[in-house]
GROMACS .gro file of C-alpha atoms in nm:
model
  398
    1UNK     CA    1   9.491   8.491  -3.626
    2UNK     CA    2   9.509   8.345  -3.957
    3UNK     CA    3   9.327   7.987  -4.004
    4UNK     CA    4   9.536   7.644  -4.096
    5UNK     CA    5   9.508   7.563  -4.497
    6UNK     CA    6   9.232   7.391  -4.573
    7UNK     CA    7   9.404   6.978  -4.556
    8UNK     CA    8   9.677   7.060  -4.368
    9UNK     CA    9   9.820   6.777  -4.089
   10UNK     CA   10   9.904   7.010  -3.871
   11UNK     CA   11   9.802   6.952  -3.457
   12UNK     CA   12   9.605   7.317  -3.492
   13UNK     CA   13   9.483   7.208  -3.817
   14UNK     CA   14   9.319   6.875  -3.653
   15UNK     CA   15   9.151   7.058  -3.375
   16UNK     CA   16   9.024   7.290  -3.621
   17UNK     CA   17   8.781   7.045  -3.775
   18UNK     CA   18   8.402   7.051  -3.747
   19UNK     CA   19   8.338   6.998  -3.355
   20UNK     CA   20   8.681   6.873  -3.300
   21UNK     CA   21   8.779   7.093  -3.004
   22UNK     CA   22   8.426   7.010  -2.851
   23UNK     CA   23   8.426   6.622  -2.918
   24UNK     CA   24   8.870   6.631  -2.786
   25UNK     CA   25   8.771   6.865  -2.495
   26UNK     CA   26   8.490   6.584  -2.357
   27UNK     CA   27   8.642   6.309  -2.446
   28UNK     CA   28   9.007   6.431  -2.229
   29UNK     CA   29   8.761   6.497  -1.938
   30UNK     CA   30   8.583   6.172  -2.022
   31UNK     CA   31   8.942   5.994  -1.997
   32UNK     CA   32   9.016   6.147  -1.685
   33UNK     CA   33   8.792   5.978  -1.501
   34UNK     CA   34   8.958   5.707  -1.615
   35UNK     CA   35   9.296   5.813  -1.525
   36UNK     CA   36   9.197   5.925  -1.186
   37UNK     CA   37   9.001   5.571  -1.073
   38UNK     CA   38   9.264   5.338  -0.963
   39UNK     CA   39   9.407   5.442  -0.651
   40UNK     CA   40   9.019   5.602  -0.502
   41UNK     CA   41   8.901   5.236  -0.625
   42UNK     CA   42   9.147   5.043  -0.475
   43UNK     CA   43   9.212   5.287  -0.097
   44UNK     CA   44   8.817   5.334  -0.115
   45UNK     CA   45   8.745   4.902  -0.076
   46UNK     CA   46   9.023   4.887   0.164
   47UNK     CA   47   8.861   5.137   0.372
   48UNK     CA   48   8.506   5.049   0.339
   49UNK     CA   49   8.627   4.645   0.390
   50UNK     CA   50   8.899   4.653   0.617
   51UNK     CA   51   9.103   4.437   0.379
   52UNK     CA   52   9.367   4.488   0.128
   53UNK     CA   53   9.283   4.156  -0.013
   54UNK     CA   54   8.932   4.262  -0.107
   55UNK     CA   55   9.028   4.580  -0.249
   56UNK     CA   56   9.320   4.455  -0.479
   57UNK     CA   57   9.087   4.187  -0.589
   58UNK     CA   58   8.808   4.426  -0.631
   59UNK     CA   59   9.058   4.607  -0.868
   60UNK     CA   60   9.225   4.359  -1.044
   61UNK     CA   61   8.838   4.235  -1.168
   62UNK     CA   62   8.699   4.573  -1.260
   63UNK     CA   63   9.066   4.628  -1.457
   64UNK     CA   64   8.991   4.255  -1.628
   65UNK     CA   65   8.651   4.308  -1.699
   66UNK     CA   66   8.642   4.616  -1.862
   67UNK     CA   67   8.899   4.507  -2.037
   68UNK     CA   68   8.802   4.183  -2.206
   69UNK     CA   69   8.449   4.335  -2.239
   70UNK     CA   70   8.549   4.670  -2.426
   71UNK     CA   71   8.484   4.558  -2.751
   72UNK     CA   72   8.168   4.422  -2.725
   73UNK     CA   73   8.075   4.780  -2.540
   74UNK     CA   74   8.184   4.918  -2.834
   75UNK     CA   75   8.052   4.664  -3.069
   76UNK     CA   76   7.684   4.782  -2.899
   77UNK     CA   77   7.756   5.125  -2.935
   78UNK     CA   78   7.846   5.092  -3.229
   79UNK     CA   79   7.552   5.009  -3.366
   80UNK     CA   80   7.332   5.139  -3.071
   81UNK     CA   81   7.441   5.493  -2.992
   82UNK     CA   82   7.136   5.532  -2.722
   83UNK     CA   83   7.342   5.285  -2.543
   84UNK     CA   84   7.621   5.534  -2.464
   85UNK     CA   85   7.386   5.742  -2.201
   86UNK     CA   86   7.244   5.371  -2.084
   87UNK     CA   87   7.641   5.310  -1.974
   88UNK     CA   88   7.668   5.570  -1.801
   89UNK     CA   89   7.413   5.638  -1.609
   90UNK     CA   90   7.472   5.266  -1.485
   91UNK     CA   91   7.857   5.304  -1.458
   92UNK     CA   92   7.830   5.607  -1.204
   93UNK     CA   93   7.584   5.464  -1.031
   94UNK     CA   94   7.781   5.159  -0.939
   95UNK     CA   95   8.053   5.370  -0.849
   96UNK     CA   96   7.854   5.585  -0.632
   97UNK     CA   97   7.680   5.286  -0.433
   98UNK     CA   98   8.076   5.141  -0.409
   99UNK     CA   99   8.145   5.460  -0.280
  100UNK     CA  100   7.849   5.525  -0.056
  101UNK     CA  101   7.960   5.123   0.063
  102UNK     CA  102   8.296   5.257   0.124
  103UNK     CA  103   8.255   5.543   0.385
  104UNK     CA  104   7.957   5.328   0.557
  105UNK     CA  105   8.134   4.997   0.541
  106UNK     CA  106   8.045   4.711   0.341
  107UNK     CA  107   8.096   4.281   0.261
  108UNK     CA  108   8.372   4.234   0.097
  109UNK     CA  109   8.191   4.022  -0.116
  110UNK     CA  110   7.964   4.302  -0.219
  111UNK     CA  111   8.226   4.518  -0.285
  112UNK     CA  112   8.422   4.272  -0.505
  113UNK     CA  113   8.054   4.221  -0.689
  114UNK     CA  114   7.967   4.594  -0.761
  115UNK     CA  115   8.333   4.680  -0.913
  116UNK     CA  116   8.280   4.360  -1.142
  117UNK     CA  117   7.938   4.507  -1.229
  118UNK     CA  118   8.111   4.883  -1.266
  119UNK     CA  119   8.372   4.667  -1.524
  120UNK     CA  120   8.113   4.566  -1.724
  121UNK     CA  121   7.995   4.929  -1.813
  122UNK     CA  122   8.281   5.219  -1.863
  123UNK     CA  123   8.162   5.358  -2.220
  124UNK     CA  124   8.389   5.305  -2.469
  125UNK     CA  125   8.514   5.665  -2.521
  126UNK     CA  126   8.855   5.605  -2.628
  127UNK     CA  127   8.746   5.390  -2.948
  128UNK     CA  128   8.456   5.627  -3.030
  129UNK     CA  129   8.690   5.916  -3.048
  130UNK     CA  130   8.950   5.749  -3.259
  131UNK     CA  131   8.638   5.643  -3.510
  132UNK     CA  132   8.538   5.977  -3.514
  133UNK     CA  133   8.883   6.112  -3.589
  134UNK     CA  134   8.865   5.905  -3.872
  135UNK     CA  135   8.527   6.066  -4.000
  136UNK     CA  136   8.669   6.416  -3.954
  137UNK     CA  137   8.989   6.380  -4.122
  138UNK     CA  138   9.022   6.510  -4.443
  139UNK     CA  139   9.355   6.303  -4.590
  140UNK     CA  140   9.543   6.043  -4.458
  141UNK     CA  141   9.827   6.285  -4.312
  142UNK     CA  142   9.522   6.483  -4.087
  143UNK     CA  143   9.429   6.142  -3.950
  144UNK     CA  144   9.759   6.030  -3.850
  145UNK     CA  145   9.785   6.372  -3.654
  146UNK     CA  146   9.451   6.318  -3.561
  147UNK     CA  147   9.554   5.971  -3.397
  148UNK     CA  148   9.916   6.023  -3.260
  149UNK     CA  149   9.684   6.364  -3.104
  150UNK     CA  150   9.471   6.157  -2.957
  151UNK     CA  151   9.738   5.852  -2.841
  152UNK     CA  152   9.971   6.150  -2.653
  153UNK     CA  153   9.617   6.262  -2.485
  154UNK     CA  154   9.563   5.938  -2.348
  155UNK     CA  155   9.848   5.839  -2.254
  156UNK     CA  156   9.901   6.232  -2.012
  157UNK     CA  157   9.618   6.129  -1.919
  158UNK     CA  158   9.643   5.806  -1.796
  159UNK     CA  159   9.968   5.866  -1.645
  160UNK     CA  160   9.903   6.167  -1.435
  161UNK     CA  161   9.542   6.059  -1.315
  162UNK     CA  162   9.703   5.847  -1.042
  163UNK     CA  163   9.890   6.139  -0.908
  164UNK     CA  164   9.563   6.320  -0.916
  165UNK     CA  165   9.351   6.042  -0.727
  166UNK     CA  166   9.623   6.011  -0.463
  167UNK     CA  167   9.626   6.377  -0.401
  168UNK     CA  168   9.248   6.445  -0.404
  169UNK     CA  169   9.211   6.103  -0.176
  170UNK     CA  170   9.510   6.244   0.053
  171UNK     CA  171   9.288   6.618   0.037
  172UNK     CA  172   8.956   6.439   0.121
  173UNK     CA  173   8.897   6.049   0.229
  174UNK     CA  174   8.903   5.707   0.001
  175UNK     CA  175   8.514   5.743  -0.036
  176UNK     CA  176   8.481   6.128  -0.141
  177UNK     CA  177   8.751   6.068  -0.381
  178UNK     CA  178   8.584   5.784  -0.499
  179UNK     CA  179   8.245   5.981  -0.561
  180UNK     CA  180   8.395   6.288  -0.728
  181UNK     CA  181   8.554   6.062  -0.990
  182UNK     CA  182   8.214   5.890  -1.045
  183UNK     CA  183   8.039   6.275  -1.082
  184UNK     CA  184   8.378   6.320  -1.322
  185UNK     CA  185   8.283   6.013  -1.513
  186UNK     CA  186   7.903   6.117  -1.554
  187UNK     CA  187   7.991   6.490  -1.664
  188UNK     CA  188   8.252   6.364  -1.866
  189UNK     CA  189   8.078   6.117  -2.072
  190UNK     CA  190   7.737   6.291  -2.092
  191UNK     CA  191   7.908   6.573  -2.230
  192UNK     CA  192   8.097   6.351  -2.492
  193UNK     CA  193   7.741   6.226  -2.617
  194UNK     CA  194   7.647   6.544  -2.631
  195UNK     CA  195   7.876   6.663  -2.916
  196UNK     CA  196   7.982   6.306  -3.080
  197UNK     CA  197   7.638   6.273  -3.293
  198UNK     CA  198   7.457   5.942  -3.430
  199UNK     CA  199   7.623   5.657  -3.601
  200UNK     CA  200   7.632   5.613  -3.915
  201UNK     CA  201   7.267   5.452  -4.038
  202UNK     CA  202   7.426   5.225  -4.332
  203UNK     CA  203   7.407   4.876  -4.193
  204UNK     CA  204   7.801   4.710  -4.207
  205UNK     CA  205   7.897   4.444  -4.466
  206UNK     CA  206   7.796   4.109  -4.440
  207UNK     CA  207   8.052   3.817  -4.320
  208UNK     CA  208   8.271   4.091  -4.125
  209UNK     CA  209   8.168   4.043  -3.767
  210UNK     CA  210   8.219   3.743  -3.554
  211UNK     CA  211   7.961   3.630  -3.254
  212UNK     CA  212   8.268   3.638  -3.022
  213UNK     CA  213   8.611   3.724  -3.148
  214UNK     CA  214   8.765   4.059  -3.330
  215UNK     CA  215   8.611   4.169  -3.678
  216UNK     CA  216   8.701   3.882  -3.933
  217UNK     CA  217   8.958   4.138  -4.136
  218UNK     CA  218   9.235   3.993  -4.328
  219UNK     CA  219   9.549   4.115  -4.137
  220UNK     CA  220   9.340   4.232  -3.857
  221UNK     CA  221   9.456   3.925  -3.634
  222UNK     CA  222   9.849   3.965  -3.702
  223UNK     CA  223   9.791   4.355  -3.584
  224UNK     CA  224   9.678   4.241  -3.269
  225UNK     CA  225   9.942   4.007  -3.258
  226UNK     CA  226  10.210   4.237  -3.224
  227UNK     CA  227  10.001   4.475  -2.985
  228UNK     CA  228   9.998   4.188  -2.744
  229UNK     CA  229  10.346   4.137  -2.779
  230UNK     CA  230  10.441   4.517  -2.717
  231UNK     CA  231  10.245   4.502  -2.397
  232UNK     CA  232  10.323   4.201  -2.251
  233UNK     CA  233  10.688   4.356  -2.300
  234UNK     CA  234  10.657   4.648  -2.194
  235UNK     CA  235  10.504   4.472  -1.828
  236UNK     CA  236  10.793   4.288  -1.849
  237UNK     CA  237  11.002   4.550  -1.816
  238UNK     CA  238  10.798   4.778  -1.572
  239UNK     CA  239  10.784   4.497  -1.288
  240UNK     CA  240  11.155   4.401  -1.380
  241UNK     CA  241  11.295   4.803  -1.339
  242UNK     CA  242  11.118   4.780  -0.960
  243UNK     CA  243  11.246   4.431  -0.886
  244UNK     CA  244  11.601   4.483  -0.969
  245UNK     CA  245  11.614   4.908  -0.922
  246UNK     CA  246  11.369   4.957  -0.601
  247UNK     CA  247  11.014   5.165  -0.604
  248UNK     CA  248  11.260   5.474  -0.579
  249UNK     CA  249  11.451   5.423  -0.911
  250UNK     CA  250  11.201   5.315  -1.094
  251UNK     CA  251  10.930   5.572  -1.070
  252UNK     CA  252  11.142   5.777  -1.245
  253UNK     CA  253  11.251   5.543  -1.503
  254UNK     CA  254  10.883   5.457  -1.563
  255UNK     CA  255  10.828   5.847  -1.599
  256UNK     CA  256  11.112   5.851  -1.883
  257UNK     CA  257  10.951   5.583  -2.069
  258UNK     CA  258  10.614   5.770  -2.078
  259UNK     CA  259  10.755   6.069  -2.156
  260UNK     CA  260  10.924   5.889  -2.487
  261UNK     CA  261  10.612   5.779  -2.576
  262UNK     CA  262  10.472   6.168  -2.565
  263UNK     CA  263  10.772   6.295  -2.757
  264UNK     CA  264  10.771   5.960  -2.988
  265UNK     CA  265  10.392   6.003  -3.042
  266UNK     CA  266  10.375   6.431  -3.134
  267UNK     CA  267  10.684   6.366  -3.370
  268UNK     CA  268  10.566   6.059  -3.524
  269UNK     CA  269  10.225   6.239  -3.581
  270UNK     CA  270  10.410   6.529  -3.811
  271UNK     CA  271  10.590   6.303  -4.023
  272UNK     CA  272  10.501   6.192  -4.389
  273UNK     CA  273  10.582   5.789  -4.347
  274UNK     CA  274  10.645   5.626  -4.719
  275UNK     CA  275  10.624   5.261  -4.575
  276UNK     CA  276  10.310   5.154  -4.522
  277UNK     CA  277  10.114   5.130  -4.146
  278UNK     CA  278  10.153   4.727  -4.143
  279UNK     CA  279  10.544   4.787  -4.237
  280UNK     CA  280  10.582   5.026  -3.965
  281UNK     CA  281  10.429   4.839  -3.742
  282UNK     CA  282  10.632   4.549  -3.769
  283UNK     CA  283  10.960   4.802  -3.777
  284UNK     CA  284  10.849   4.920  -3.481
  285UNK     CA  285  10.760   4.566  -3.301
  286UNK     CA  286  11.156   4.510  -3.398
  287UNK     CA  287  11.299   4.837  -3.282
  288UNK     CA  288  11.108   4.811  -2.959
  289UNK     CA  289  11.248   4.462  -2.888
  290UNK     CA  290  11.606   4.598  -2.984
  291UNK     CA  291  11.527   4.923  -2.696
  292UNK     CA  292  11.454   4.640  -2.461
  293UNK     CA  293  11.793   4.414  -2.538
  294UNK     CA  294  12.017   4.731  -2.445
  295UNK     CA  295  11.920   4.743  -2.087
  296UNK     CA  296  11.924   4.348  -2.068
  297UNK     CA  297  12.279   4.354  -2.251
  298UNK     CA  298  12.433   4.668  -2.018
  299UNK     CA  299  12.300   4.665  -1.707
  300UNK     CA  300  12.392   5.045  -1.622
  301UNK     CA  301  12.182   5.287  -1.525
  302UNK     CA  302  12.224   5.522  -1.826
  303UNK     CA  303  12.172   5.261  -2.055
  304UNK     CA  304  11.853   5.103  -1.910
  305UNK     CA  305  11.738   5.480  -1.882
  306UNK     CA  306  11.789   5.540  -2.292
  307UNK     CA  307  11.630   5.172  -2.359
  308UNK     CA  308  11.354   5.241  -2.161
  309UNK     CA  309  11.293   5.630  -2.318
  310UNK     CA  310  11.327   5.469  -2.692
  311UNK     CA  311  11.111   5.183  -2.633
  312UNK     CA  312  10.836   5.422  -2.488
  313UNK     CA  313  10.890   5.587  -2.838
  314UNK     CA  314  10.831   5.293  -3.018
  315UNK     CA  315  10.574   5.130  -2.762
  316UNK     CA  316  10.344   5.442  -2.830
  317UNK     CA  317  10.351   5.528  -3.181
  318UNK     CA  318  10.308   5.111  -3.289
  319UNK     CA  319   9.998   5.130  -3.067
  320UNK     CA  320   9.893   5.466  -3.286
  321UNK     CA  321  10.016   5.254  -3.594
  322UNK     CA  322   9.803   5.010  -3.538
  323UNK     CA  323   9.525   5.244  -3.471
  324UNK     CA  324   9.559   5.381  -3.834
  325UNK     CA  325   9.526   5.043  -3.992
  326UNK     CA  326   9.183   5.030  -3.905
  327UNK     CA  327   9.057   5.218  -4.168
  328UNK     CA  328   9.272   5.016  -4.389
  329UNK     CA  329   9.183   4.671  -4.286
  330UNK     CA  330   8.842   4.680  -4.097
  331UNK     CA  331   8.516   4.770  -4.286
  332UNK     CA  332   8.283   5.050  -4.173
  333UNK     CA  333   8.025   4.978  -3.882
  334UNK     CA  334   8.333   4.785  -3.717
  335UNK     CA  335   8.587   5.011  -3.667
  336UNK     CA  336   8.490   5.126  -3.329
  337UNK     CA  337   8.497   4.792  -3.220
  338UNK     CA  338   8.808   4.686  -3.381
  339UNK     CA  339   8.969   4.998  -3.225
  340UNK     CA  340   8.877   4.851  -2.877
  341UNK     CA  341   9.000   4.494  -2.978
  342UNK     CA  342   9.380   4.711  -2.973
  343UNK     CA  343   9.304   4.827  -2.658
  344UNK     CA  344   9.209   4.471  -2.511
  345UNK     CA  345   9.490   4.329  -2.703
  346UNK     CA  346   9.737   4.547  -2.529
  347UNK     CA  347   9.539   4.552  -2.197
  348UNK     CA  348   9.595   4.149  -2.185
  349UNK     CA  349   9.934   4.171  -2.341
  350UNK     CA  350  10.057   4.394  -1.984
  351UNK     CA  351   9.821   4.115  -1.786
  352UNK     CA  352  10.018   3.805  -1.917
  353UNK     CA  353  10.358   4.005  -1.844
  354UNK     CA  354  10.297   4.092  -1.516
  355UNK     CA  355  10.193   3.703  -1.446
  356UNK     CA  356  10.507   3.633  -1.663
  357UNK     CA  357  10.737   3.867  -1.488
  358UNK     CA  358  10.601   3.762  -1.108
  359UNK     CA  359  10.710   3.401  -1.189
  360UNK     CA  360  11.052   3.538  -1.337
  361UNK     CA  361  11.129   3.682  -1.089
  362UNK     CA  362  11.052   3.445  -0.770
  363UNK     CA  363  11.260   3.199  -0.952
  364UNK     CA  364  11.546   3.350  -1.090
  365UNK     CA  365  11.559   3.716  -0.993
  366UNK     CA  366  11.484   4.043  -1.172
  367UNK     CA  367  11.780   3.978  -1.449
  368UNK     CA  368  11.580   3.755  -1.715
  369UNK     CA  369  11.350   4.045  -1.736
  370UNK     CA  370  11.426   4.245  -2.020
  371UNK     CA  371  11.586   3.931  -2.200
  372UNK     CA  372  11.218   3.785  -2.127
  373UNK     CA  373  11.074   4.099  -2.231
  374UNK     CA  374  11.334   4.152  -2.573
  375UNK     CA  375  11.204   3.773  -2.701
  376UNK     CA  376  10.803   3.772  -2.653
  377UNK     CA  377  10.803   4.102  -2.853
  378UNK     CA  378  11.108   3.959  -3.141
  379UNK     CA  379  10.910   3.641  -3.130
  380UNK     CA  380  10.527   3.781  -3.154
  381UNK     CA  381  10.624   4.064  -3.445
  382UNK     CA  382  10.746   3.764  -3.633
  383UNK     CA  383  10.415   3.603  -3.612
  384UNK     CA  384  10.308   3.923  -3.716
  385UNK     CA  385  10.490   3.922  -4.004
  386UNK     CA  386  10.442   3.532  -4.095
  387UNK     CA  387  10.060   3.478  -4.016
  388UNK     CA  388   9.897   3.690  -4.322
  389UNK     CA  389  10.126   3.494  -4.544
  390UNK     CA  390  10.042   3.131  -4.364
  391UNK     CA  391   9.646   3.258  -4.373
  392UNK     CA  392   9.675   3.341  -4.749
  393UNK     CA  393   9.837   2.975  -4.831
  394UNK     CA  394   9.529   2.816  -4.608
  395UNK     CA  395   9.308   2.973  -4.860
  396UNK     CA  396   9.447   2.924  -5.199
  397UNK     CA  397   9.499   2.567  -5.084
  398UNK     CA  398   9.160   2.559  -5.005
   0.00000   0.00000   0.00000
């Protein structure tokens, strides 16, 4: 079989790259651990407690912590590779003991305190792999593929993990399930160590990082801006489809949203853009808004259906937009962590529009949703749009 030119964008091309099936291969098994946690996490506390209260508290903190801690995971890593194995080891082991807790029975209180500890420790796989995409990627083009690759992986991932925790926990008990993904998480990311290499030795520029914030970029802040504002929409809608539609509806619905994102995120990957990634990205903030007015201006099923597959679409490939302005904006020696500042950004975004949503709802019913969810994202990818321009005037005024 004949090999892809030498430059070319193509998907084959991209995993034809120096180590790039190796380094995709881990890093999918790596983020399937991931994928598969939630439901053995959550059923495992309830079993080993007794109480649903512990266990969706025990979630909802291990969900927030490794969250608003990614980045400075990454921003360790970064510059610490030994770290990675350090993480791990001390992430499976926390999910073993909550596991071993779990078929013995445990304190609720423990068990809330080991998944906060777990939180604090998943290895930051996703942002390592996009910053190594970047390294491997001979032209722009190969690392947009790369990227929209790598955002469609994810994303599978992430959305048929679930399935695969509640059928393996349904096979087997809360606990075992619970202990295989912890074995999944320690094969997964030892193996991703394996093949990623060492960071880069050149020490990053001076006046870049900050002690507790995102990279000090110019633009960098607006980007993660709009991210917020695409998930705290997209929440908005997913809580507002199973308010007003019922659990039965919208499963599916949810489904056809993800599966816009896949199909939004392979095309987008193949096509030469001429705008530039901060132009896209604030297209896309606008056409994601407009996907999310349809269903809030025709309430009928086919067209909440079609809003909800386009603004997938758009919802994915702005979060592999703003993926590709890292390069662009951030500097070197901060990319990984700026790649998990996204993540965070649109981790917090879906936190604050499930709160948002919940208090919608219990006041006025599941019908301000998407109208709630078509203005945060209208309103924050204006911000977008305004705050380089209102950070430039600071300065020359200065």
């Amino acid at each position: 079989m004949p090999r892809p030119a030498r430059g070319s964008a193509s998907y084959r091309a991209v995993l034809a790259l120096p180590h790039a099936r190796a380094l995709f291969a881990a890093a999918t098994l790596a983020r399937l651990s991931y994928g598969l946690l939630s439901l053995p996490l959550l059923l495992a506390v309830r079993e080993g407690t007794g109480s649903y209260a512990a266990a969706g508290t025990a979630a909802g903190l291990f969900g927030l912590t490794a969250a608003v801690l990614g980045p400075y995971r990454s921003r360790v890593v970064e510059r610490r590779r030994a770290a990675l194995p350090v993480l791990t080891a001390l992430y499976g082991t926390l999910l073993g003991c909550l596991a071993a807790g779990s078929a013995l029975g445990m304190d609720a209180g423990l068990a809330v305190t080991l998944a906060v500890l777990a939180g604090v420790f998943p290895p930051p796989v996703g942002p390592l792999m996009r910053t190594r995409w970047g390294e491997l990627a001979g032209s722009g083009a190969q690392r947009q593929s790369a990227l929209s690759l790598d955002a469609v992986t994810e994303s599978t991932v992430f959305a048929v993990g679930p399935v695969l925790g509640g059928l393996l926990t349904a096979a087997t008990s809360a606990s075992l399930s619970l202990a295989a993904t912890a074995v999944l998480a320690v094969t997964g990311f030892t193996a991703f160590t394996a093949v990623l290499g060492e960071s880069p030795s050149a020490p990053p520029p001076v006046g870049t990082r900050t002690r507790l914030g995102p990279p000090a970029a110019p633009g960098f802040a607006a980007l993660l801006v709009v991210v917020l504002g695409s998930g705290c929409a997209l929440a908005l809608a997913e809580v507002g489809i199973v308010a007003a539609r019922g659990a039965a509806v919208a499963g599916p619905l949810m489904a056809l949203c993800a599966t816009g994102g896949a199909i939004g995120g392979l095309a987008y990957g193949r096509v030469q853009w001429r705008a530039a990634p901060h132009r896209r990205l604030l297209t896309l903030g606008a056409l994601a808004a407009a996907c999310y007015a349809l269903p809030a201006a025709v309430s009928a099923l086919p067209a909440v259906a079609l809003g909800l597959l386009l603004a997938g679409a758009c919802s994915d490939t702005l979060l592999i937009t703003a993926y590709l302005q890292v390069d662009a904006l951030v500097p070197a020696g901060f990319r990984t962590e700026a790649s998990a500042w996204i993540n965070t950004a649109a981790n917090l975004g879906g936190a604050l529009g499930s709160a948002a949503a919940g208090f919608l709802i219990s006041r006025y019913g599941a019908a301000p949703a998407f109208p709630a969810a078509a203005a945060v994202l209208t309103a924050l990818t204006a911000l977008g749009a305004l705050l380089p321009r209102r950070i430039a005037a600071v300065r020359a005024a200065a």
